């Protein structure tokens, strides 16, 4: 099994701490998909900004439709996230 070094939420500082705090504010926890990017906080910040724009920004698709598309793609790719 692959192993990726990660920074635990309790050990995070600076930008990473702020990103982890934002993750907890969004969903009540730091999900693995967020924590796996912990070694590069600027990339984590950019990824979360992209996610926010895709899921919450202006779009002809409703929020429900966007979530449904994300769910279908994840299922098709056998992604357990």
mmCIF file with all atom_site columns, C-alpha atoms in Angstrom:
data_model
loop_
_atom_site.group_PDB
_atom_site.id
_atom_site.type_symbol
_atom_site.label_atom_id
_atom_site.label_alt_id
_atom_site.label_comp_id
_atom_site.label_asym_id
_atom_site.label_entity_id
_atom_site.label_seq_id
_atom_site.pdbx_PDB_ins_code
_atom_site.Cartn_x
_atom_site.Cartn_y
_atom_site.Cartn_z
_atom_site.occupancy
_atom_site.B_iso_or_equiv
_atom_site.pdbx_formal_charge
_atom_site.auth_seq_id
_atom_site.auth_comp_id
_atom_site.auth_asym_id
_atom_site.auth_atom_id
_atom_site.pdbx_PDB_model_num
ATOM 1  C CA . UNK A 1 1  ? 0.000   0.000  0.000   1.00 0.00 ? 1  UNK A CA 1
ATOM 2  C CA . UNK A 1 2  ? 1.246   3.493  -0.805  1.00 0.00 ? 2  UNK A CA 1
ATOM 3  C CA . UNK A 1 3  ? 2.163   5.830  2.004   1.00 0.00 ? 3  UNK A CA 1
ATOM 4  C CA . UNK A 1 4  ? 2.193   9.621  1.827   1.00 0.00 ? 4  UNK A CA 1
ATOM 5  C CA . UNK A 1 5  ? 3.749   11.740 4.563   1.00 0.00 ? 5  UNK A CA 1
ATOM 6  C CA . UNK A 1 6  ? 1.226   14.129 6.086   1.00 0.00 ? 6  UNK A CA 1
ATOM 7  C CA . UNK A 1 7  ? 1.097   16.849 8.711   1.00 0.00 ? 7  UNK A CA 1
ATOM 8  C CA . UNK A 1 8  ? -1.473  16.064 11.381  1.00 0.00 ? 8  UNK A CA 1
ATOM 9  C CA . UNK A 1 9  ? -4.014  18.802 12.145  1.00 0.00 ? 9  UNK A CA 1
ATOM 10 C CA . UNK A 1 10 ? -2.700  19.222 15.692  1.00 0.00 ? 10 UNK A CA 1
ATOM 11 C CA . UNK A 1 11 ? 0.821   19.834 14.345  1.00 0.00 ? 11 UNK A CA 1
ATOM 12 C CA . UNK A 1 12 ? -0.166  22.359 11.670  1.00 0.00 ? 12 UNK A CA 1
ATOM 13 C CA . UNK A 1 13 ? 1.006   25.977 11.845  1.00 0.00 ? 13 UNK A CA 1
ATOM 14 C CA . UNK A 1 14 ? 0.695   29.114 9.731   1.00 0.00 ? 14 UNK A CA 1
ATOM 15 C CA . UNK A 1 15 ? -1.118  28.814 6.403   1.00 0.00 ? 15 UNK A CA 1
ATOM 16 C CA . UNK A 1 16 ? -1.691  25.087 6.863   1.00 0.00 ? 16 UNK A CA 1
ATOM 17 C CA . UNK A 1 17 ? -3.287  25.690 10.270  1.00 0.00 ? 17 UNK A CA 1
ATOM 18 C CA . UNK A 1 18 ? -5.614  28.272 8.692   1.00 0.00 ? 18 UNK A CA 1
ATOM 19 C CA . UNK A 1 19 ? -6.546  25.862 5.889   1.00 0.00 ? 19 UNK A CA 1
ATOM 20 C CA . UNK A 1 20 ? -7.229  23.064 8.361   1.00 0.00 ? 20 UNK A CA 1
ATOM 21 C CA . UNK A 1 21 ? -9.319  25.426 10.501  1.00 0.00 ? 21 UNK A CA 1
ATOM 22 C CA . UNK A 1 22 ? -11.299 26.395 7.386   1.00 0.00 ? 22 UNK A CA 1
ATOM 23 C CA . UNK A 1 23 ? -11.810 22.697 6.590   1.00 0.00 ? 23 UNK A CA 1
ATOM 24 C CA . UNK A 1 24 ? -13.209 22.088 10.068  1.00 0.00 ? 24 UNK A CA 1
ATOM 25 C CA . UNK A 1 25 ? -15.479 25.129 9.709   1.00 0.00 ? 25 UNK A CA 1
ATOM 26 C CA . UNK A 1 26 ? -16.773 23.766 6.374   1.00 0.00 ? 26 UNK A CA 1
ATOM 27 C CA . UNK A 1 27 ? -17.386 20.173 7.326   1.00 0.00 ? 27 UNK A CA 1
ATOM 28 C CA . UNK A 1 28 ? -16.606 19.593 10.972  1.00 0.00 ? 28 UNK A CA 1
ATOM 29 C CA . UNK A 1 29 ? -13.314 17.806 10.353  1.00 0.00 ? 29 UNK A CA 1
ATOM 30 C CA . UNK A 1 30 ? -10.200 17.611 8.183   1.00 0.00 ? 30 UNK A CA 1
ATOM 31 C CA . UNK A 1 31 ? -10.979 14.993 5.560   1.00 0.00 ? 31 UNK A CA 1
ATOM 32 C CA . UNK A 1 32 ? -8.189  12.732 4.250   1.00 0.00 ? 32 UNK A CA 1
ATOM 33 C CA . UNK A 1 33 ? -8.328  14.341 0.799   1.00 0.00 ? 33 UNK A CA 1
ATOM 34 C CA . UNK A 1 34 ? -7.425  17.661 2.462   1.00 0.00 ? 34 UNK A CA 1
ATOM 35 C CA . UNK A 1 35 ? -4.829  16.246 4.848   1.00 0.00 ? 35 UNK A CA 1
ATOM 36 C CA . UNK A 1 36 ? -2.960  14.453 2.079   1.00 0.00 ? 36 UNK A CA 1
ATOM 37 C CA . UNK A 1 37 ? -2.056  17.882 0.630   1.00 0.00 ? 37 UNK A CA 1
ATOM 38 C CA . UNK A 1 38 ? -0.660  19.067 3.977   1.00 0.00 ? 38 UNK A CA 1
ATOM 39 C CA . UNK A 1 39 ? 2.980   19.169 2.882   1.00 0.00 ? 39 UNK A CA 1
ATOM 40 C CA . UNK A 1 40 ? 2.182   21.922 0.374   1.00 0.00 ? 40 UNK A CA 1
ATOM 41 C CA . UNK A 1 41 ? -0.146  24.446 2.001   1.00 0.00 ? 41 UNK A CA 1
ATOM 42 C CA . UNK A 1 42 ? -0.178  26.841 -1.010  1.00 0.00 ? 42 UNK A CA 1
ATOM 43 C CA . UNK A 1 43 ? -1.381  23.990 -3.241  1.00 0.00 ? 43 UNK A CA 1
ATOM 44 C CA . UNK A 1 44 ? -4.004  23.050 -0.648  1.00 0.00 ? 44 UNK A CA 1
ATOM 45 C CA . UNK A 1 45 ? -5.209  26.669 -0.551  1.00 0.00 ? 45 UNK A CA 1
ATOM 46 C CA . UNK A 1 46 ? -5.397  26.835 -4.364  1.00 0.00 ? 46 UNK A CA 1
ATOM 47 C CA . UNK A 1 47 ? -7.218  23.498 -4.544  1.00 0.00 ? 47 UNK A CA 1
ATOM 48 C CA . UNK A 1 48 ? -9.802  24.627 -2.008  1.00 0.00 ? 48 UNK A CA 1
ATOM 49 C CA . UNK A 1 49 ? -10.275 27.897 -3.924  1.00 0.00 ? 49 UNK A CA 1
ATOM 50 C CA . UNK A 1 50 ? -10.839 25.928 -7.134  1.00 0.00 ? 50 UNK A CA 1
ATOM 51 C CA . UNK A 1 51 ? -13.301 23.633 -5.368  1.00 0.00 ? 51 UNK A CA 1
ATOM 52 C CA . UNK A 1 52 ? -15.172 26.648 -4.011  1.00 0.00 ? 52 UNK A CA 1
ATOM 53 C CA . UNK A 1 53 ? -15.390 28.250 -7.434  1.00 0.00 ? 53 UNK A CA 1
ATOM 54 C CA . UNK A 1 54 ? -16.628 25.038 -9.053  1.00 0.00 ? 54 UNK A CA 1
ATOM 55 C CA . UNK A 1 55 ? -19.173 24.150 -6.386  1.00 0.00 ? 55 UNK A CA 1
ATOM 56 C CA . UNK A 1 56 ? -20.365 27.591 -5.249  1.00 0.00 ? 56 UNK A CA 1
ATOM 57 C CA . UNK A 1 57 ? -19.514 30.027 -8.066  1.00 0.00 ? 57 UNK A CA 1
ATOM 58 C CA . UNK A 1 58 ? -21.846 31.190 -10.823 1.00 0.00 ? 58 UNK A CA 1
ATOM 59 C CA . UNK A 1 59 ? -22.975 28.305 -12.995 1.00 0.00 ? 59 UNK A CA 1
ATOM 60 C CA . UNK A 1 60 ? -25.903 27.171 -15.118 1.00 0.00 ? 60 UNK A CA 1
ATOM 61 C CA . UNK A 1 61 ? -25.909 24.046 -12.911 1.00 0.00 ? 61 UNK A CA 1
ATOM 62 C CA . UNK A 1 62 ? -27.595 24.022 -9.523  1.00 0.00 ? 62 UNK A CA 1
ATOM 63 C CA . UNK A 1 63 ? -25.655 23.103 -6.401  1.00 0.00 ? 63 UNK A CA 1
ATOM 64 C CA . UNK A 1 64 ? -27.527 19.792 -6.338  1.00 0.00 ? 64 UNK A CA 1
ATOM 65 C CA . UNK A 1 65 ? -26.526 19.040 -9.942  1.00 0.00 ? 65 UNK A CA 1
ATOM 66 C CA . UNK A 1 66 ? -22.868 19.813 -9.204  1.00 0.00 ? 66 UNK A CA 1
ATOM 67 C CA . UNK A 1 67 ? -22.875 17.516 -6.164  1.00 0.00 ? 67 UNK A CA 1
ATOM 68 C CA . UNK A 1 68 ? -24.603 14.814 -8.179  1.00 0.00 ? 68 UNK A CA 1
ATOM 69 C CA . UNK A 1 69 ? -21.977 15.065 -10.927 1.00 0.00 ? 69 UNK A CA 1
ATOM 70 C CA . UNK A 1 70 ? -19.192 14.845 -8.359  1.00 0.00 ? 70 UNK A CA 1
ATOM 71 C CA . UNK A 1 71 ? -20.820 11.778 -6.795  1.00 0.00 ? 71 UNK A CA 1
ATOM 72 C CA . UNK A 1 72 ? -21.298 10.008 -10.120 1.00 0.00 ? 72 UNK A CA 1
ATOM 73 C CA . UNK A 1 73 ? -17.722 10.681 -11.218 1.00 0.00 ? 73 UNK A CA 1
ATOM 74 C CA . UNK A 1 74 ? -16.368 9.470  -7.861  1.00 0.00 ? 74 UNK A CA 1
ATOM 75 C CA . UNK A 1 75 ? -18.445 6.292  -8.104  1.00 0.00 ? 75 UNK A CA 1
ATOM 76 C CA . UNK A 1 76 ? -17.364 5.669  -11.695 1.00 0.00 ? 76 UNK A CA 1
ATOM 77 C CA . UNK A 1 77 ? -13.692 6.049  -10.657 1.00 0.00 ? 77 UNK A CA 1
ATOM 78 C CA . UNK A 1 78 ? -14.176 3.798  -7.595  1.00 0.00 ? 78 UNK A CA 1
ATOM 79 C CA . UNK A 1 79 ? -13.133 6.697  -5.362  1.00 0.00 ? 79 UNK A CA 1
ATOM 80 C CA . UNK A 1 80 ? -14.198 6.212  -1.755  1.00 0.00 ? 80 UNK A CA 1
ATOM 81 C CA . UNK A 1 81 ? -13.954 9.920  -0.980  1.00 0.00 ? 81 UNK A CA 1
#
